[in-house]
Amino acid sequence: MTMTTGHALVTGASSGIGAEIAREYARRGVPLILTARRQAALESLAKELRPQVPVEVVVADLAEPGAPQALVAEIEARGLCVRILVNNAGYGVPGRYGTRDWTVHAAFLQVMVTAVCELTWRLLPSIRRFDAGRILNVASFAALMPAADGQTLYAPAKAFMLKFSEGLSLENADRGVHVTALCPGFTLSEFHDVTGTRGKMTVPARMWLEAEAVARAGIEGNERGDVVVVPGWRYRLLHALARHLPERTRLALMARNSRKFRPVD
């Protein structure tokens, strides 16, 4: 197989960063497989992109334990082969850990951790067969900072994706597979609308990123072979500064600022 064949599978492709990643790959001529829960949104995006590239739609809810296996089985049944995997599907659970039922946390972990691992495991043999296989894991700037008060599992899940990407990168470099953890900060998308937190946030306007720019930075970094990509110079500067602070200071700053961007009630 050559590097120009094979599809890009984008999870959580119905909106936000996932949809913009799909658009960016379409501009680059990469055939697409789009998956998410909302069929109407997927079909609308597929209709937009089909004049540029072939697009397949597979509706799946990755909160269901059997979804990753069923998704891969459907891809294979259609005679498709995945060269690029984009693990983008995700969301946040607002509020303190003990205020939510365990079923809510279990579904979150299924989407954010287990499904990411299983999809990658099931598709890795296909990805490794290509001259230029790619895995792009959409993590978060939260993976690089102390966890915030509220949405208690979000930063740990994204930190897992970061470390998972690092390990996969080392394991697969000899096969020409580039693995990248994309770590954007606050991004204009449906994320904060879904969690109901947008109206409670007091993040400065200059700290918001455009989803299109985040998608482009992630794909370009992945093509270069960057293992970690942090879009936006402000976030790169913040990360560099934070790394030199004592852990106690980092935690104190997060405790003071959590209420600006995480509901904690």
C-alpha positions as YAML, in Angstrom:
chain: A
units: angstrom
residues:
- id: 1
  name: MET
  ca: [0.00, 0.00, 0.00]
- id: 2
  name: THR
  ca: [1.12, 3.56, -0.55]
- id: 3
  name: MET
  ca: [0.78, 6.54, 1.71]
- id: 4
  name: THR
  ca: [-1.94, 8.00, -0.52]
- id: 5
  name: THR
  ca: [-4.45, 5.19, 0.08]
- id: 6
  name: GLY
  ca: [-6.55, 4.37, 3.11]
- id: 7
  name: HIS
  ca: [-9.14, 6.32, 5.05]
- id: 8
  name: ALA
  ca: [-8.99, 8.63, 8.05]
- id: 9
  name: LEU
  ca: [-11.39, 7.56, 10.79]
- id: 10
  name: VAL
  ca: [-12.47, 10.56, 12.90]
- id: 11
  name: THR
  ca: [-14.43, 9.89, 16.09]
- id: 12
  name: GLY
  ca: [-16.63, 12.62, 17.51]
- id: 13
  name: ALA
  ca: [-16.78, 14.09, 14.02]
- id: 14
  name: SER
  ca: [-20.22, 15.69, 14.30]
- id: 15
  name: SER
  ca: [-18.98, 19.07, 15.58]
- id: 16
  name: GLY
  ca: [-16.14, 21.11, 17.01]
- id: 17
  name: ILE
  ca: [-12.53, 20.01, 16.65]
- id: 18
  name: GLY
  ca: [-13.57, 16.65, 15.17]
- id: 19
  name: ALA
  ca: [-15.54, 18.26, 12.35]
- id: 20
  name: GLU
  ca: [-12.68, 20.66, 11.62]
- id: 21
  name: ILE
  ca: [-10.18, 17.79, 11.52]
- id: 22
  name: ALA
  ca: [-12.42, 16.07, 8.98]
- id: 23
  name: ARG
  ca: [-12.59, 19.27, 6.89]
- id: 24
  name: GLU
  ca: [-8.81, 19.66, 7.00]
- id: 25
  name: TYR
  ca: [-8.23, 16.08, 5.87]
- id: 26
  name: ALA
  ca: [-10.78, 16.57, 3.09]
- id: 27
  name: ARG
  ca: [-8.82, 19.62, 1.89]
- id: 28
  name: ARG
  ca: [-5.78, 17.35, 1.78]
- id: 29
  name: GLY
  ca: [-7.62, 14.75, -0.31]
- id: 30
  name: VAL
  ca: [-7.84, 12.05, 2.38]
- id: 31
  name: PRO
  ca: [-10.95, 9.79, 2.20]
- id: 32
  name: LEU
  ca: [-12.94, 9.89, 5.43]
- id: 33
  name: ILE
  ca: [-14.91, 7.69, 7.80]
- id: 34
  name: LEU
  ca: [-16.93, 9.86, 10.17]
- id: 35
  name: THR
  ca: [-18.41, 8.51, 13.38]
- id: 36
  name: ALA
  ca: [-20.36, 9.99, 16.27]
- id: 37
  name: ARG
  ca: [-23.77, 9.54, 17.91]
- id: 38
  name: ARG
  ca: [-25.69, 12.18, 15.92]
- id: 39
  name: GLN
  ca: [-26.51, 10.83, 12.48]
- id: 40
  name: ALA
  ca: [-28.07, 14.02, 11.13]
- id: 41
  name: ALA
  ca: [-24.98, 16.08, 11.95]
- id: 42
  name: LEU
  ca: [-22.70, 13.45, 10.43]
- id: 43
  name: GLU
  ca: [-24.74, 13.27, 7.24]
- id: 44
  name: SER
  ca: [-24.72, 17.04, 6.94]
- id: 45
  name: LEU
  ca: [-20.92, 17.13, 7.24]
- id: 46
  name: ALA
  ca: [-20.56, 14.21, 4.82]
- id: 47
  name: LYS
  ca: [-22.71, 16.03, 2.25]
- id: 48
  name: GLU
  ca: [-20.47, 19.09, 2.61]
- id: 49
  name: LEU
  ca: [-17.25, 17.11, 2.12]
- id: 50
  name: ARG
  ca: [-18.20, 14.53, -0.53]
- id: 51
  name: PRO
  ca: [-17.46, 16.90, -3.43]
- id: 52
  name: GLN
  ca: [-13.83, 16.79, -2.23]
- id: 53
  name: VAL
  ca: [-13.31, 13.17, -1.07]
- id: 54
  name: PRO
  ca: [-15.20, 9.89, -0.55]
- id: 55
  name: VAL
  ca: [-16.93, 9.98, 2.86]
- id: 56
  name: GLU
  ca: [-18.47, 7.11, 4.83]
- id: 57
  name: VAL
  ca: [-20.72, 7.63, 7.86]
- id: 58
  name: VAL
  ca: [-20.96, 5.10, 10.69]
- id: 59
  name: VAL
  ca: [-23.13, 6.06, 13.66]
- id: 60
  name: ALA
  ca: [-21.74, 4.78, 16.96]
- id: 61
  name: ASP
  ca: [-22.02, 5.61, 20.65]
- id: 62
  name: LEU
  ca: [-18.61, 4.90, 22.13]
- id: 63
  name: ALA
  ca: [-20.10, 4.95, 25.63]
- id: 64
  name: GLU
  ca: [-21.43, 1.47, 24.80]
- id: 65
  name: PRO
  ca: [-18.82, -1.19, 25.67]
- id: 66
  name: GLY
  ca: [-19.39, -3.09, 22.41]
- id: 67
  name: ALA
  ca: [-19.20, -0.01, 20.18]
- id: 68
  name: PRO
  ca: [-15.50, -0.06, 19.24]
- id: 69
  name: GLN
  ca: [-15.62, -3.68, 18.09]
- id: 70
  name: ALA
  ca: [-18.86, -3.10, 16.18]
- id: 71
  name: LEU
  ca: [-17.44, 0.05, 14.56]
- id: 72
  name: VAL
  ca: [-14.35, -1.76, 13.30]
- id: 73
  name: ALA
  ca: [-16.47, -4.69, 12.09]
- id: 74
  name: GLU
  ca: [-18.67, -2.30, 10.09]
- id: 75
  name: ILE
  ca: [-15.62, -0.59, 8.56]
- id: 76
  name: GLU
  ca: [-14.23, -3.97, 7.49]
- id: 77
  name: ALA
  ca: [-17.64, -5.10, 6.18]
- id: 78
  name: ARG
  ca: [-17.66, -2.07, 3.87]
- id: 79
  name: GLY
  ca: [-14.26, -3.05, 2.52]
- id: 80
  name: LEU
  ca: [-12.54, 0.01, 3.95]
- id: 81
  name: CYS
  ca: [-9.06, 0.27, 5.43]
- id: 82
  name: VAL
  ca: [-7.95, 2.81, 8.04]
- id: 83
  name: ARG
  ca: [-4.60, 4.55, 7.63]
- id: 84
  name: ILE
  ca: [-5.27, 7.46, 9.99]
- id: 85
  name: LEU
  ca: [-7.06, 7.17, 13.33]
- id: 86
  name: VAL
  ca: [-8.24, 10.34, 15.06]
- id: 87
  name: ASN
  ca: [-9.40, 9.66, 18.61]
- id: 88
  name: ASN
  ca: [-11.34, 12.86, 19.17]
- id: 89
  name: ALA
  ca: [-14.66, 11.83, 20.78]
- id: 90
  name: GLY
  ca: [-14.98, 13.30, 24.23]
- id: 91
  name: TYR
  ca: [-16.89, 15.47, 26.68]
- id: 92
  name: GLY
  ca: [-16.77, 16.68, 30.26]
- id: 93
  name: VAL
  ca: [-18.77, 15.83, 33.37]
- id: 94
  name: PRO
  ca: [-19.21, 19.07, 35.32]
- id: 95
  name: GLY
  ca: [-19.36, 19.14, 39.09]
- id: 96
  name: ARG
  ca: [-17.47, 17.50, 41.89]
- id: 97
  name: TYR
  ca: [-16.71, 13.80, 41.73]
- id: 98
  name: GLY
  ca: [-19.01, 12.64, 44.52]
- id: 99
  name: THR
  ca: [-22.04, 14.52, 43.19]
- id: 100
  name: ARG
  ca: [-22.49, 12.30, 40.10]
- id: 101
  name: ASP
  ca: [-23.68, 8.70, 39.90]
- id: 102
  name: TRP
  ca: [-21.03, 6.11, 39.15]
- id: 103
  name: THR
  ca: [-22.81, 5.21, 35.91]
- id: 104
  name: VAL
  ca: [-22.05, 8.73, 34.67]
- id: 105
  name: HIS
  ca: [-18.35, 8.35, 35.46]
- id: 106
  name: ALA
  ca: [-18.26, 4.83, 33.99]
- id: 107
  name: ALA
  ca: [-19.67, 6.04, 30.67]
- id: 108
  name: PHE
  ca: [-17.15, 8.91, 30.65]
- id: 109
  name: LEU
  ca: [-14.22, 6.56, 31.20]
- id: 110
  name: GLN
  ca: [-15.54, 4.22, 28.51]
- id: 111
  name: VAL
  ca: [-15.51, 7.03, 25.93]
- id: 112
  name: MET
  ca: [-12.36, 8.84, 27.04]
- id: 113
  name: VAL
  ca: [-10.07, 5.94, 27.94]
- id: 114
  name: THR
  ca: [-11.34, 2.44, 27.14]
- id: 115
  name: ALA
  ca: [-12.74, 3.16, 23.67]
- id: 116
  name: VAL
  ca: [-9.56, 5.06, 22.74]
- id: 117
  name: CYS
  ca: [-7.42, 2.09, 23.73]
- id: 118
  name: GLU
  ca: [-9.65, -0.52, 22.10]
- id: 119
  name: LEU
  ca: [-10.09, 1.32, 18.80]
- id: 120
  name: THR
  ca: [-6.34, 1.88, 18.61]
- id: 121
  name: TRP
  ca: [-5.62, -1.77, 19.39]
- id: 122
  name: ARG
  ca: [-8.11, -3.04, 16.81]
- id: 123
  name: LEU
  ca: [-6.96, -0.66, 14.06]
- id: 124
  name: LEU
  ca: [-3.22, -0.66, 14.72]
- id: 125
  name: PRO
  ca: [-2.50, -3.64, 12.41]
- id: 126
  name: SER
  ca: [-4.22, -1.79, 9.55]
- id: 127
  name: ILE
  ca: [-2.42, 1.48, 10.31]
- id: 128
  name: ARG
  ca: [0.97, -0.24, 10.46]
- id: 129
  name: ARG
  ca: [0.51, -1.73, 6.98]
- id: 130
  name: PHE
  ca: [0.76, 1.69, 5.37]
- id: 131
  name: ASP
  ca: [3.91, 3.61, 4.54]
- id: 132
  name: ALA
  ca: [2.63, 6.59, 6.53]
- id: 133
  name: GLY
  ca: [0.18, 5.44, 9.19]
- id: 134
  name: ARG
  ca: [-1.02, 8.12, 11.57]
- id: 135
  name: ILE
  ca: [-2.70, 8.30, 15.00]
- id: 136
  name: LEU
  ca: [-3.89, 11.67, 16.30]
- id: 137
  name: ASN
  ca: [-5.20, 11.64, 19.87]
- id: 138
  name: VAL
  ca: [-7.06, 14.81, 20.83]
- id: 139
  name: ALA
  ca: [-5.99, 15.35, 24.43]
- id: 140
  name: SER
  ca: [-6.08, 18.75, 26.13]
- id: 141
  name: PHE
  ca: [-3.90, 21.42, 27.70]
- id: 142
  name: ALA
  ca: [-5.44, 20.08, 30.90]
- id: 143
  name: ALA
  ca: [-3.16, 17.05, 30.48]
- id: 144
  name: LEU
  ca: [-0.15, 19.30, 31.05]
- id: 145
  name: MET
  ca: [-1.43, 21.12, 34.15]
- id: 146
  name: PRO
  ca: [-2.66, 20.16, 37.64]
- id: 147
  name: ALA
  ca: [-6.24, 18.89, 37.62]
- id: 148
  name: ALA
  ca: [-8.92, 21.46, 38.33]
- id: 149
  name: ASP
  ca: [-11.63, 21.45, 40.98]
- id: 150
  name: GLY
  ca: [-14.71, 20.16, 39.13]
- id: 151
  name: GLN
  ca: [-14.73, 17.80, 36.12]
- id: 152
  name: THR
  ca: [-12.44, 15.69, 38.29]
- id: 153
  name: LEU
  ca: [-11.80, 12.89, 35.79]
- id: 154
  name: TYR
  ca: [-11.24, 15.11, 32.75]
- id: 155
  name: ALA
  ca: [-7.58, 16.05, 33.27]
- id: 156
  name: PRO
  ca: [-6.58, 12.49, 34.31]
- id: 157
  name: ALA
  ca: [-8.26, 11.06, 31.21]
- id: 158
  name: LYS
  ca: [-6.47, 13.54, 28.96]
- id: 159
  name: ALA
  ca: [-3.16, 12.93, 30.75]
- id: 160
  name: PHE
  ca: [-3.65, 9.24, 30.01]
- id: 161
  name: MET
  ca: [-4.09, 10.05, 26.32]
- id: 162
  name: LEU
  ca: [-0.85, 12.03, 26.40]
- id: 163
  name: LYS
  ca: [1.17, 9.20, 27.96]
- id: 164
  name: PHE
  ca: [-0.56, 6.63, 25.76]
- id: 165
  name: SER
  ca: [0.51, 8.64, 22.71]
- id: 166
  name: GLU
  ca: [4.10, 8.81, 23.89]
- id: 167
  name: GLY
  ca: [4.28, 5.05, 24.38]
- id: 168
  name: LEU
  ca: [2.61, 4.29, 21.06]
- id: 169
  name: SER
  ca: [4.97, 6.67, 19.30]
- id: 170
  name: LEU
  ca: [8.02, 4.83, 20.62]
- id: 171
  name: GLU
  ca: [6.56, 1.42, 19.79]
- id: 172
  name: ASN
  ca: [5.61, 2.27, 16.22]
- id: 173
  name: ALA
  ca: [8.29, 4.67, 15.04]
- id: 174
  name: ASP
  ca: [10.13, 1.86, 13.27]
- id: 175
  name: ARG
  ca: [7.08, 1.35, 11.04]
- id: 176
  name: GLY
  ca: [6.81, 5.00, 10.05]
- id: 177
  name: VAL
  ca: [3.68, 5.53, 12.16]
- id: 178
  name: HIS
  ca: [3.43, 9.04, 13.64]
- id: 179
  name: VAL
  ca: [1.49, 9.26, 16.91]
- id: 180
  name: THR
  ca: [0.56, 12.67, 18.30]
- id: 181
  name: ALA
  ca: [-1.24, 14.01, 21.36]
- id: 182
  name: LEU
  ca: [-2.97, 17.28, 20.46]
- id: 183
  name: CYS
  ca: [-3.27, 19.44, 23.59]
- id: 184
  name: PRO
  ca: [-5.43, 22.50, 22.89]
- id: 185
  name: GLY
  ca: [-6.54, 24.98, 25.49]
- id: 186
  name: PHE
  ca: [-10.00, 26.56, 25.55]
- id: 187
  name: THR
  ca: [-11.46, 26.09, 22.07]
- id: 188
  name: LEU
  ca: [-14.60, 27.57, 20.55]
- id: 189
  name: SER
  ca: [-16.84, 24.52, 20.08]
- id: 190
  name: GLU
  ca: [-19.93, 22.87, 21.56]
- id: 191
  name: PHE
  ca: [-17.93, 21.43, 24.47]
- id: 192
  name: HIS
  ca: [-18.82, 24.05, 27.06]
- id: 193
  name: ASP
  ca: [-22.40, 24.30, 25.81]
- id: 194
  name: VAL
  ca: [-22.92, 20.56, 26.32]
- id: 195
  name: THR
  ca: [-21.54, 20.69, 29.86]
- id: 196
  name: GLY
  ca: [-23.55, 23.83, 30.63]
- id: 197
  name: THR
  ca: [-20.44, 25.71, 31.76]
- id: 198
  name: ARG
  ca: [-20.03, 28.43, 29.15]
- id: 199
  name: GLY
  ca: [-22.05, 31.04, 31.04]
- id: 200
  name: LYS
  ca: [-20.10, 30.35, 34.24]
- id: 201
  name: MET
  ca: [-16.64, 30.84, 32.71]
- id: 202
  name: THR
  ca: [-14.58, 34.01, 32.96]
- id: 203
  name: VAL
  ca: [-11.78, 33.06, 30.59]
- id: 204
  name: PRO
  ca: [-10.24, 36.07, 28.77]
- id: 205
  name: ALA
  ca: [-11.19, 36.27, 25.09]
- id: 206
  name: ARG
  ca: [-7.54, 36.11, 24.03]
- id: 207
  name: MET
  ca: [-7.26, 32.60, 25.50]
- id: 208
  name: TRP
  ca: [-9.92, 31.10, 23.22]
- id: 209
  name: LEU
  ca: [-8.72, 29.16, 20.17]
- id: 210
  name: GLU
  ca: [-10.54, 28.59, 16.89]
- id: 211
  name: ALA
  ca: [-11.36, 24.92, 16.24]
- id: 212
  name: GLU
  ca: [-10.13, 25.20, 12.64]
- id: 213
  name: ALA
  ca: [-6.70, 26.43, 13.76]
- id: 214
  name: VAL
  ca: [-6.48, 23.67, 16.38]
- id: 215
  name: ALA
  ca: [-7.30, 21.01, 13.79]
- id: 216
  name: ARG
  ca: [-4.73, 22.33, 11.36]
- id: 217
  name: ALA
  ca: [-2.04, 22.51, 14.04]
- id: 218
  name: GLY
  ca: [-2.74, 18.94, 15.09]
- id: 219
  name: ILE
  ca: [-2.56, 17.50, 11.58]
- id: 220
  name: GLU
  ca: [0.52, 19.49, 10.64]
- id: 221
  name: GLY
  ca: [2.28, 18.47, 13.85]
- id: 222
  name: ASN
  ca: [1.35, 14.84, 13.30]
- id: 223
  name: GLU
  ca: [2.71, 14.94, 9.76]
- id: 224
  name: ARG
  ca: [5.98, 16.39, 11.09]
- id: 225
  name: GLY
  ca: [6.23, 13.60, 13.62]
- id: 226
  name: ASP
  ca: [5.66, 15.77, 16.71]
- id: 227
  name: VAL
  ca: [4.55, 13.63, 19.64]
- id: 228
  name: VAL
  ca: [2.94, 16.53, 21.56]
- id: 229
  name: VAL
  ca: [1.33, 19.57, 19.93]
- id: 230
  name: VAL
  ca: [0.18, 22.59, 21.95]
- id: 231
  name: PRO
  ca: [-1.63, 25.06, 19.66]
- id: 232
  name: GLY
  ca: [-1.33, 28.78, 20.32]
- id: 233
  name: TRP
  ca: [1.75, 30.68, 21.49]
- id: 234
  name: ARG
  ca: [0.04, 31.80, 24.69]
- id: 235
  name: TYR
  ca: [-0.53, 28.20, 25.76]
- id: 236
  name: ARG
  ca: [3.00, 27.18, 24.82]
- id: 237
  name: LEU
  ca: [4.35, 30.07, 26.91]
- id: 238
  name: LEU
  ca: [2.06, 29.19, 29.83]
- id: 239
  name: HIS
  ca: [3.19, 25.58, 29.71]
- id: 240
  name: ALA
  ca: [6.86, 26.59, 29.64]
- id: 241
  name: LEU
  ca: [6.42, 28.92, 32.61]
- id: 242
  name: ALA
  ca: [4.35, 26.45, 34.62]
- id: 243
  name: ARG
  ca: [6.97, 23.73, 34.26]
- id: 244
  name: HIS
  ca: [9.41, 25.83, 36.31]
- id: 245
  name: LEU
  ca: [7.03, 26.40, 39.23]
- id: 246
  name: PRO
  ca: [7.09, 24.18, 42.34]
- id: 247
  name: GLU
  ca: [4.23, 21.67, 42.37]
- id: 248
  name: ARG
  ca: [2.79, 23.23, 45.53]
- id: 249
  name: THR
  ca: [2.58, 26.59, 43.73]
- id: 250
  name: ARG
  ca: [1.03, 25.03, 40.64]
- id: 251
  name: LEU
  ca: [-1.66, 23.38, 42.76]
- id: 252
  name: ALA
  ca: [-2.34, 26.58, 44.69]
- id: 253
  name: LEU
  ca: [-2.78, 28.55, 41.47]
- id: 254
  name: MET
  ca: [-5.18, 25.92, 40.10]
- id: 255
  name: ALA
  ca: [-7.19, 25.93, 43.33]
- id: 256
  name: ARG
  ca: [-7.53, 29.73, 43.13]
- id: 257
  name: ASN
  ca: [-8.53, 29.76, 39.47]
- id: 258
  name: SER
  ca: [-10.70, 26.64, 39.14]
- id: 259
  name: ARG
  ca: [-13.94, 28.55, 39.58]
- id: 260
  name: LYS
  ca: [-13.13, 30.66, 36.52]
- id: 261
  name: PHE
  ca: [-13.60, 27.72, 34.18]
- id: 262
  name: ARG
  ca: [-15.02, 24.76, 36.12]
- id: 263
  name: PRO
  ca: [-18.38, 24.61, 37.93]
- id: 264
  name: VAL
  ca: [-17.65, 23.02, 41.31]
- id: 265
  name: ASP
  ca: [-21.08, 22.88, 42.94]
...
